Amino acid sequence: MYLKDKKIIVGITGSIAAYKAAVLVRLLKKQGAEVQVIMTADAHSFITPLTLATLSGRPVLTAYFDQESGQWYNHVELGLWADIMIIAPATANTIAKLANGLADNLLSAVYLSARCPVLVAPAMDLDMLKHPATRKNLETLKAFGNQIAAPGHGELASGLTGEGRLAEPEEIVRISEKYFSRRRAFAGKKVLITSGPTVEPFDPVRFVSNHSTGKMGYELAKAFNDAGADVTLVSGPVHLKSPDEDITIVRVQTALQMYNACRERVADADLVIFAAAVADYRPDDVLEYKMKKSEEVLQWQLRKNVDIARTLGAGKKEGQLMIGFALETDNEKENALKKLTGKNMDMIVLNSLQDEGAGFGHDTNKITVIEKDGTETPFVLKTKEQAAWDILSIVEKKWEN
Ligand code: CTP
């Protein structure tokens, strides 16, 4: 949504991953961006200019001079035209050229002329990526202020497995969006978020836990990070990839570990969001060895865990904002209000398990935000990403007042 009407140069170089550039161009166009593709001559061996011209709706440029039309392409104009330049895939060769200021093709000349942010997405074999020369060149580009879209891990064209795969087009779009996100209002703000379930062991193989997937917490971390905040995510065990490399992730298992991780960091936070589904009880005894099956009926004593939100809420500092979640199955509002006041939160985000598509495991959520002063803002069923932005908007308004 941030890329509408943005002018984007997509530079494509000679890598087997060039086919993914077609998906990238399509995604950028879908967002309403104007896309100008510049390919190196080598890239033509991997994907045809016709495909990219069709997807971008503009002729693809490769050389300074077009023999057929007799047109000369001004690299300075192109460099000034762009709001962002994305080079994806970027080969080791092109990265070396950019790092050393070579201008022996249209793409590298436009790079030198560009005043806009540049995002470089490397794609190469793992050993090329590991080589000190490439490492040094990438460091040089970072020092120039360019951003590198970290290459992924997986099977490579060489048949080897390792780091070097082009970042996924969706990820490249997301990083690009960050340059234009409207809400840089959160720059300088520190946000601490708890997320996911906690697991409380009985013995080395068994535990008490819940169905939380951590999606809501991760979406919140992503939204606040995109909006310029400095985000720390204290996460119980989940199967989610880190939402962004700028986010600090502290991984924990138990409620006690989550509490300790938060206690150490809470003093610095401007905003704390308690999105974790903390296990309310933990086994009193934790066996060192795997429990053997014997009794017909097993009784195990559980002990109440620390209530992280309640404890940190009680010690809330002047100017700090705290948001809790309430996942309820009945008496929703009444229970949510009890949590809002009892835990000294400024807002509570209520979601009911009675609403279809809300709660654990879904990609969607239906939330109502209740503030301390009684203001209630109900939202319709949305993706968890959109729900995170709704919560962010309410915080933004609070901070503006
Ligand atoms: N919370 C917490 N630490 C706990 C339990 C809950 O920080 N030990 C936080 C949750 O992250 C959430 C809020 O408190 O923001 C409410 O959590 P919820 O599980 O809905 O409520 P509980 O207080 O545990 O009460 P109950 O399970 O009886 O509904």
Short mmCIF file of C-alpha atoms and ligand atoms in Angstrom, two decimals:
data_model
loop_
_atom_site.label_atom_id
_atom_site.label_comp_id
_atom_site.label_asym_id
_atom_site.label_seq_id
_atom_site.Cartn_x
_atom_site.Cartn_y
_atom_site.Cartn_z
CA MET A 1 0.00 0.00 0.00
CA TYR A 2 2.99 2.30 0.43
CA LEU A 3 4.32 1.82 -3.08
CA LYS A 4 1.43 3.42 -4.96
CA ASP A 5 2.72 5.86 -7.61
CA LYS A 6 6.31 5.31 -6.47
CA LYS A 7 8.88 5.24 -9.26
CA ILE A 8 10.95 2.12 -8.98
CA ILE A 9 13.94 0.95 -10.99
CA VAL A 10 14.36 -2.81 -10.92
CA GLY A 11 17.88 -3.78 -11.95
CA ILE A 12 18.26 -7.40 -13.07
CA THR A 13 21.63 -9.10 -13.50
CA GLY A 14 22.74 -12.45 -14.90
CA SER A 15 21.71 -14.99 -12.32
CA ILE A 16 19.51 -18.04 -12.55
CA ALA A 17 17.28 -16.29 -9.99
CA ALA A 18 16.42 -13.64 -12.61
CA TYR A 19 13.11 -15.43 -13.22
CA LYS A 20 12.02 -14.31 -9.74
CA ALA A 21 12.39 -10.71 -10.88
CA ALA A 22 9.26 -11.26 -12.98
CA VAL A 23 7.29 -11.98 -9.80
CA LEU A 24 8.88 -8.96 -8.14
CA VAL A 25 7.87 -6.65 -11.01
CA ARG A 26 4.34 -8.04 -10.96
CA LEU A 27 4.02 -7.48 -7.18
CA LEU A 28 5.33 -3.91 -7.46
CA LYS A 29 2.92 -3.14 -10.31
CA LYS A 30 0.07 -4.66 -8.32
CA GLN A 31 0.80 -2.14 -5.58
CA GLY A 32 0.46 0.68 -8.10
CA ALA A 33 4.16 1.47 -8.56
CA GLU A 34 5.71 2.64 -11.82
CA VAL A 35 8.44 0.18 -12.69
CA GLN A 36 11.38 0.69 -15.05
CA VAL A 37 13.39 -2.46 -15.63
CA ILE A 38 17.09 -2.21 -16.45
CA MET A 39 18.81 -5.48 -17.31
CA THR A 40 22.45 -6.27 -17.83
CA ALA A 41 23.26 -8.04 -21.13
CA ASP A 42 23.95 -11.27 -19.21
CA ALA A 43 20.50 -11.19 -17.64
CA HIS A 44 18.98 -11.68 -21.12
CA SER A 45 20.23 -15.29 -21.03
CA PHE A 46 17.99 -15.99 -18.03
CA ILE A 47 14.77 -14.09 -18.72
CA THR A 48 13.49 -12.32 -21.80
CA PRO A 49 13.09 -8.54 -21.91
CA LEU A 50 9.70 -9.15 -23.52
CA THR A 51 8.37 -10.81 -20.34
CA LEU A 52 9.56 -7.93 -18.20
CA ALA A 53 8.41 -5.23 -20.63
CA THR A 54 4.96 -6.81 -20.64
CA LEU A 55 4.80 -7.05 -16.85
CA SER A 56 6.15 -3.55 -16.23
CA GLY A 57 4.34 -1.88 -19.13
CA ARG A 58 7.54 -0.12 -20.20
CA PRO A 59 10.34 -1.00 -22.59
CA VAL A 60 13.24 -2.70 -20.83
CA LEU A 61 16.58 -0.89 -20.98
CA THR A 62 19.97 -2.53 -21.23
CA ALA A 63 22.33 -0.33 -23.22
CA TYR A 64 22.94 3.41 -23.24
CA PHE A 65 21.95 3.51 -26.86
CA ASP A 66 19.12 1.75 -28.70
CA GLN A 67 20.27 0.95 -32.24
CA GLU A 68 16.73 0.47 -33.57
CA SER A 69 15.12 3.67 -32.30
CA GLY A 70 18.34 5.64 -32.27
CA GLN A 71 17.46 6.67 -28.70
CA TRP A 72 20.08 7.42 -26.07
CA TYR A 73 19.14 6.65 -22.47
CA ASN A 74 20.32 9.20 -20.00
CA HIS A 75 21.54 7.40 -16.89
CA VAL A 76 21.50 10.65 -14.87
CA GLU A 77 17.84 11.25 -15.66
CA LEU A 78 16.97 7.67 -14.80
CA GLY A 79 18.90 7.92 -11.53
CA LEU A 80 17.02 11.08 -10.57
CA TRP A 81 13.65 9.72 -11.71
CA ALA A 82 13.63 6.81 -9.27
CA ASP A 83 12.21 6.93 -5.74
CA ILE A 84 13.94 3.64 -5.03
CA MET A 85 16.28 1.35 -6.95
CA ILE A 86 16.10 -2.38 -6.36
CA ILE A 87 18.80 -4.62 -7.80
CA ALA A 88 17.46 -8.17 -7.72
CA PRO A 89 19.09 -10.52 -8.36
CA ALA A 90 22.49 -8.92 -7.84
CA THR A 91 25.38 -11.17 -8.87
CA ALA A 92 28.80 -11.15 -7.18
CA ASN A 93 30.09 -9.43 -10.32
CA THR A 94 27.57 -6.57 -10.21
CA ILE A 95 28.03 -6.17 -6.45
CA ALA A 96 31.80 -5.83 -7.05
CA LYS A 97 31.14 -3.19 -9.72
CA LEU A 98 28.80 -1.19 -7.49
CA ALA A 99 31.21 -1.35 -4.56
CA ASN A 100 34.02 -0.04 -6.73
CA GLY A 101 32.18 2.59 -8.72
CA LEU A 102 32.49 0.93 -12.14
CA ALA A 103 30.09 2.26 -14.77
CA ASP A 104 30.59 -0.10 -17.69
CA ASN A 105 26.89 -0.76 -18.30
CA LEU A 106 23.65 1.20 -18.02
CA LEU A 107 22.66 -0.44 -14.72
CA SER A 108 25.88 0.40 -12.87
CA ALA A 109 25.91 3.93 -14.33
CA VAL A 110 22.33 4.52 -13.14
CA TYR A 111 23.37 3.19 -9.72
CA LEU A 112 26.10 5.84 -9.53
CA SER A 113 23.66 8.56 -10.57
CA ALA A 114 20.85 7.51 -8.23
CA ARG A 115 20.10 9.74 -5.25
CA CYS A 116 17.34 7.49 -3.98
CA PRO A 117 17.60 4.55 -1.53
CA VAL A 118 19.11 1.44 -3.10
CA LEU A 119 18.18 -2.09 -2.12
CA VAL A 120 20.54 -4.84 -3.25
CA ALA A 121 19.33 -8.46 -3.21
CA PRO A 122 22.30 -10.80 -3.77
CA ALA A 123 21.93 -14.21 -5.38
CA MET A 124 24.89 -16.48 -5.90
CA ASP A 125 26.51 -19.73 -4.92
CA LEU A 126 27.28 -20.19 -1.23
CA ASP A 127 31.06 -20.13 -1.64
CA MET A 128 30.94 -16.96 -3.72
CA LEU A 129 28.85 -15.33 -1.01
CA LYS A 130 31.22 -16.50 1.71
CA HIS A 131 34.30 -15.25 -0.11
CA PRO A 132 36.00 -12.38 1.69
CA ALA A 133 35.90 -10.32 -1.52
CA THR A 134 32.09 -10.52 -1.73
CA ARG A 135 31.71 -10.01 2.02
CA LYS A 136 33.88 -6.91 1.80
CA ASN A 137 31.95 -5.58 -1.20
CA LEU A 138 28.64 -6.06 0.59
CA GLU A 139 30.03 -4.27 3.65
CA THR A 140 31.11 -1.42 1.36
CA LEU A 141 27.60 -1.14 -0.09
CA LYS A 142 26.15 -1.05 3.42
CA ALA A 143 28.64 1.68 4.32
CA PHE A 144 27.37 3.63 1.27
CA GLY A 145 23.94 3.49 2.92
CA ASN A 146 22.53 0.82 0.61
CA GLN A 147 20.40 -1.89 2.11
CA ILE A 148 21.06 -5.57 1.52
CA ALA A 149 18.12 -7.98 1.32
CA ALA A 150 19.66 -10.94 3.13
CA PRO A 151 19.93 -13.98 0.86
CA GLY A 152 18.06 -17.07 2.00
CA HIS A 153 19.22 -20.57 2.78
CA GLY A 154 18.29 -23.49 0.54
CA GLU A 155 19.11 -25.45 -2.57
CA LEU A 156 21.21 -23.47 -5.04
CA ALA A 157 21.56 -23.69 -8.81
CA SER A 158 24.94 -25.42 -8.34
CA GLY A 159 23.17 -28.31 -6.59
CA LEU A 160 24.80 -27.32 -3.31
CA THR A 161 22.72 -26.31 -0.33
CA GLY A 162 23.48 -23.20 1.65
CA GLU A 163 23.12 -19.46 1.84
CA GLY A 164 22.84 -17.57 -1.43
CA ARG A 165 19.26 -17.82 -2.65
CA LEU A 166 17.67 -14.58 -3.72
CA ALA A 167 15.38 -13.17 -1.02
CA GLU A 168 11.75 -13.94 -1.88
CA PRO A 169 10.06 -11.22 -3.99
CA GLU A 170 7.46 -10.68 -1.23
CA GLU A 171 10.26 -9.97 1.23
CA ILE A 172 11.92 -7.53 -1.20
CA VAL A 173 8.60 -5.70 -1.59
CA ARG A 174 8.18 -5.54 2.17
CA ILE A 175 11.64 -4.05 2.69
CA SER A 176 10.93 -1.51 -0.08
CA GLU A 177 7.65 -0.54 1.56
CA LYS A 178 9.48 0.34 4.72
CA TYR A 179 11.15 3.26 2.96
CA PHE A 180 7.78 4.80 2.31
CA SER A 181 5.72 3.82 5.34
CA ARG A 182 3.82 6.88 6.35
CA ARG A 183 4.15 6.39 10.03
CA ARG A 184 7.77 7.11 10.80
CA ALA A 185 6.13 8.79 13.84
CA PHE A 186 7.41 5.93 15.95
CA ALA A 187 11.08 6.66 15.29
CA GLY A 188 12.97 6.73 18.59
CA LYS A 189 10.23 4.88 20.47
CA LYS A 190 11.13 1.64 22.22
CA VAL A 191 8.52 -1.10 22.10
CA LEU A 192 8.64 -4.35 24.07
CA ILE A 193 6.28 -7.14 22.98
CA THR A 194 5.64 -10.56 24.51
CA SER A 195 4.45 -13.19 22.08
CA GLY A 196 3.66 -16.86 21.58
CA PRO A 197 2.94 -19.52 24.18
CA THR A 198 5.13 -20.47 27.08
CA VAL A 199 5.95 -24.11 27.70
CA GLU A 200 6.27 -25.45 31.21
CA PRO A 201 8.09 -28.77 31.47
CA PHE A 202 7.22 -31.81 33.61
CA ASP A 203 10.30 -33.66 32.54
CA PRO A 204 12.77 -33.39 29.61
CA VAL A 205 10.15 -34.51 27.05
CA ARG A 206 6.75 -33.35 28.33
CA PHE A 207 5.24 -29.97 29.03
CA VAL A 208 2.09 -27.92 29.71
CA SER A 209 1.35 -25.28 27.07
CA ASN A 210 -1.39 -23.84 24.85
CA HIS A 211 -2.29 -23.41 21.19
CA SER A 212 -0.83 -19.92 20.67
CA THR A 213 1.09 -19.62 17.37
CA GLY A 214 2.56 -16.20 18.14
CA LYS A 215 1.22 -14.67 14.89
CA MET A 216 -0.43 -11.64 16.50
CA GLY A 217 2.70 -10.72 18.45
CA TYR A 218 4.87 -11.12 15.37
CA GLU A 219 2.55 -8.93 13.29
CA LEU A 220 2.64 -6.27 16.00
CA ALA A 221 6.44 -6.41 16.07
CA LYS A 222 6.49 -6.06 12.28
CA ALA A 223 4.05 -3.12 12.23
CA PHE A 224 5.83 -1.12 14.94
CA ASN A 225 9.19 -1.85 13.34
CA ASP A 226 7.87 -0.72 9.96
CA ALA A 227 6.64 2.43 11.65
CA GLY A 228 10.15 3.21 12.81
CA ALA A 229 10.10 1.96 16.41
CA ASP A 230 12.92 0.06 18.05
CA VAL A 231 11.24 -3.29 18.76
CA THR A 232 12.19 -6.11 21.12
CA LEU A 233 10.12 -9.26 20.87
CA VAL A 234 10.23 -11.69 23.78
CA SER A 235 8.91 -14.83 22.18
CA GLY A 236 7.97 -18.25 23.46
CA PRO A 237 8.67 -21.21 21.16
CA VAL A 238 6.95 -20.66 17.78
CA HIS A 239 7.47 -21.80 14.21
CA LEU A 240 7.62 -18.31 12.75
CA LYS A 241 10.54 -16.74 10.94
CA SER A 242 11.89 -13.53 12.42
CA PRO A 243 9.63 -10.78 11.03
CA ASP A 244 12.53 -8.43 10.31
CA GLU A 245 16.25 -8.40 10.97
CA ASP A 246 15.96 -5.02 12.73
CA ILE A 247 13.80 -6.58 15.43
CA THR A 248 15.60 -7.89 18.51
CA ILE A 249 14.23 -11.31 19.38
CA VAL A 250 14.71 -12.83 22.81
CA ARG A 251 13.69 -16.46 22.73
CA VAL A 252 12.35 -18.04 25.91
CA GLN A 253 10.56 -21.23 26.91
CA THR A 254 8.89 -20.73 30.28
CA ALA A 255 6.83 -17.96 31.86
CA LEU A 256 9.59 -17.33 34.38
CA GLN A 257 12.12 -16.86 31.59
CA MET A 258 9.69 -14.54 29.77
CA TYR A 259 9.18 -12.54 32.95
CA ASN A 260 12.92 -12.21 33.57
CA ALA A 261 13.57 -11.16 29.96
CA CYS A 262 10.85 -8.47 30.24
CA ARG A 263 11.89 -7.28 33.70
CA GLU A 264 15.40 -6.57 32.42
CA ARG A 265 14.06 -4.48 29.53
CA VAL A 266 10.89 -2.84 30.78
CA ALA A 267 12.52 0.28 32.23
CA ASP A 268 13.64 1.38 28.75
CA ALA A 269 10.32 0.73 26.99
CA ASP A 270 7.91 3.51 25.98
CA LEU A 271 5.28 0.90 25.13
CA VAL A 272 4.83 -2.68 26.32
CA ILE A 273 2.38 -5.03 24.61
CA PHE A 274 1.55 -8.28 26.34
CA ALA A 275 0.45 -10.47 23.43
CA ALA A 276 1.81 -13.74 24.81
CA ALA A 277 -0.43 -16.57 25.92
CA VAL A 278 1.44 -17.24 29.13
CA ALA A 279 0.74 -20.61 30.73
CA ASP A 280 -1.03 -19.75 33.97
CA TYR A 281 0.40 -22.76 35.83
CA ARG A 282 3.61 -24.74 35.75
CA PRO A 283 4.39 -28.20 37.14
CA ASP A 284 5.65 -27.81 40.66
CA ASP A 285 8.21 -30.58 40.28
CA VAL A 286 10.26 -30.86 37.12
CA LEU A 287 11.86 -34.25 36.73
CA GLU A 288 15.40 -34.47 35.50
CA TYR A 289 14.69 -37.80 33.79
CA LYS A 290 11.80 -38.95 31.62
CA MET A 291 8.84 -39.97 33.76
CA LYS A 292 7.96 -43.67 33.58
CA LYS A 293 4.37 -44.79 33.16
CA SER A 294 3.06 -46.44 36.35
CA GLU A 295 -0.06 -45.20 38.16
CA GLU A 296 -3.51 -45.47 36.63
CA VAL A 297 -4.38 -41.95 37.73
CA LEU A 298 -1.55 -39.49 37.84
CA GLN A 299 -1.74 -36.44 40.05
CA TRP A 300 0.70 -33.66 39.52
CA GLN A 301 0.78 -30.44 41.40
CA LEU A 302 0.73 -27.26 39.39
CA ARG A 303 1.84 -23.91 40.74
CA LYS A 304 0.58 -20.50 39.61
CA ASN A 305 3.00 -18.72 37.32
CA VAL A 306 3.99 -15.11 37.69
CA ASP A 307 1.50 -12.80 35.97
CA ILE A 308 3.90 -10.79 33.82
CA ALA A 309 1.42 -8.10 32.77
CA ARG A 310 0.09 -7.63 36.29
CA THR A 311 3.54 -7.41 37.87
CA LEU A 312 5.00 -5.04 35.30
CA GLY A 313 1.71 -3.08 35.13
CA ALA A 314 1.92 -2.46 38.89
CA GLY A 315 5.35 -0.90 38.42
CA LYS A 316 4.43 1.16 35.35
CA LYS A 317 6.36 4.41 35.05
CA GLU A 318 4.95 7.83 34.22
CA GLY A 319 4.52 8.17 30.46
CA GLN A 320 4.79 4.44 29.80
CA LEU A 321 1.97 2.83 27.89
CA MET A 322 0.93 -0.80 28.44
CA ILE A 323 -1.45 -2.91 26.36
CA GLY A 324 -2.81 -6.28 27.37
CA PHE A 325 -4.77 -8.90 25.46
CA ALA A 326 -7.82 -10.74 26.65
CA LEU A 327 -8.85 -13.89 24.84
CA GLU A 328 -12.25 -14.82 26.21
CA THR A 329 -14.91 -17.42 25.60
CA ASP A 330 -17.71 -15.94 27.72
CA ASN A 331 -18.58 -12.73 29.61
CA GLU A 332 -16.07 -11.21 27.25
CA LYS A 333 -16.37 -7.53 28.03
CA GLU A 334 -16.67 -7.92 31.75
CA ASN A 335 -13.58 -10.15 31.88
CA ALA A 336 -11.63 -7.83 29.62
CA LEU A 337 -12.43 -4.81 31.81
CA LYS A 338 -11.31 -6.71 34.90
CA LYS A 339 -7.98 -7.37 33.22
CA LEU A 340 -7.68 -3.75 32.07
CA THR A 341 -7.99 -2.36 35.59
CA GLY A 342 -6.59 -5.30 37.55
CA LYS A 343 -3.37 -5.32 35.55
CA ASN A 344 -3.13 -1.51 35.34
CA MET A 345 -3.13 -1.57 31.53
CA ASP A 346 -3.89 1.50 29.39
CA MET A 347 -5.70 -0.58 26.82
CA ILE A 348 -6.95 -4.09 26.47
CA VAL A 349 -7.38 -5.86 23.16
CA LEU A 350 -10.33 -8.19 23.43
CA ASN A 351 -10.79 -11.11 21.10
CA SER A 352 -13.46 -13.65 21.59
CA LEU A 353 -13.09 -17.31 20.73
CA GLN A 354 -16.80 -17.17 19.85
CA ASP A 355 -16.00 -15.09 16.79
CA GLU A 356 -15.23 -17.22 13.79
CA GLY A 357 -11.73 -16.55 12.45
CA ALA A 358 -10.50 -14.97 15.68
CA GLY A 359 -7.97 -16.27 18.19
CA PHE A 360 -5.33 -18.98 18.01
CA GLY A 361 -3.97 -20.34 14.78
CA HIS A 362 -5.92 -18.13 12.37
CA ASP A 363 -4.36 -15.54 10.10
CA THR A 364 -7.30 -13.31 10.95
CA ASN A 365 -8.53 -11.68 14.11
CA LYS A 366 -11.58 -9.74 15.26
CA ILE A 367 -10.61 -7.35 17.97
CA THR A 368 -12.15 -4.67 20.14
CA VAL A 369 -9.79 -2.20 21.76
CA ILE A 370 -10.98 -0.91 25.13
CA GLU A 371 -9.11 2.04 26.61
CA LYS A 372 -8.78 3.07 30.25
CA ASP A 373 -11.16 5.99 29.76
CA GLY A 374 -13.84 3.60 28.51
CA THR A 375 -13.43 4.30 24.77
CA GLU A 376 -14.28 1.18 22.85
CA THR A 377 -13.18 0.62 19.27
CA PRO A 378 -14.55 -2.52 17.66
CA PHE A 379 -13.03 -3.71 14.40
CA VAL A 380 -14.35 -6.14 11.82
CA LEU A 381 -12.64 -9.45 11.07
CA LYS A 382 -9.28 -8.62 9.50
CA THR A 383 -5.90 -10.17 8.85
CA LYS A 384 -3.65 -10.13 11.92
CA GLU A 385 -1.40 -7.77 9.97
CA GLN A 386 -4.24 -5.25 9.60
CA ALA A 387 -5.30 -5.76 13.21
CA ALA A 388 -1.75 -4.89 14.26
CA TRP A 389 -1.95 -1.63 12.26
CA ASP A 390 -5.30 -0.82 13.91
CA ILE A 391 -3.74 -1.18 17.34
CA LEU A 392 -0.80 0.94 16.18
CA SER A 393 -3.16 3.70 14.99
CA ILE A 394 -4.81 3.90 18.39
CA VAL A 395 -1.41 4.16 20.12
CA GLU A 396 -0.39 6.81 17.60
CA LYS A 397 -3.45 8.92 18.43
CA LYS A 398 -2.78 8.57 22.16
CA TRP A 399 0.78 9.77 21.73
CA GLU A 400 -0.32 12.70 19.60
CA ASN A 401 -2.58 13.98 22.41
N1 CTP B 1 -0.52 -12.37 31.00
C1 CTP B 1 0.77 -12.31 31.47
N2 CTP B 1 1.24 -13.26 32.33
C2 CTP B 1 0.44 -14.26 32.75
C3 CTP B 1 -0.88 -14.35 32.26
C4 CTP B 1 -1.34 -13.39 31.39
O1 CTP B 1 1.50 -11.40 31.08
N3 CTP B 1 0.92 -15.17 33.57
C5 CTP B 1 -1.03 -11.34 30.10
C6 CTP B 1 -1.35 -11.81 28.72
O2 CTP B 1 -0.23 -11.67 27.85
C7 CTP B 1 -2.48 -10.88 28.31
C8 CTP B 1 -3.19 -10.60 29.63
O3 CTP B 1 -2.23 -10.85 30.63
O4 CTP B 1 -2.03 -9.66 27.82
C9 CTP B 1 -4.43 -11.41 29.85
O5 CTP B 1 -4.12 -12.77 29.68
P1 CTP B 1 -5.24 -13.90 29.77
O6 CTP B 1 -4.59 -15.24 29.62
O7 CTP B 1 -6.40 -13.55 28.88
O8 CTP B 1 -5.76 -13.72 31.23
P2 CTP B 1 -5.34 -14.24 32.64
O9 CTP B 1 -4.94 -13.07 33.46
O10 CTP B 1 -4.35 -15.36 32.54
O11 CTP B 1 -6.70 -14.75 33.21
P3 CTP B 1 -7.58 -16.03 32.82
O12 CTP B 1 -6.67 -17.06 32.22
O13 CTP B 1 -8.18 -16.44 34.13
O14 CTP B 1 -8.63 -15.53 31.86
#
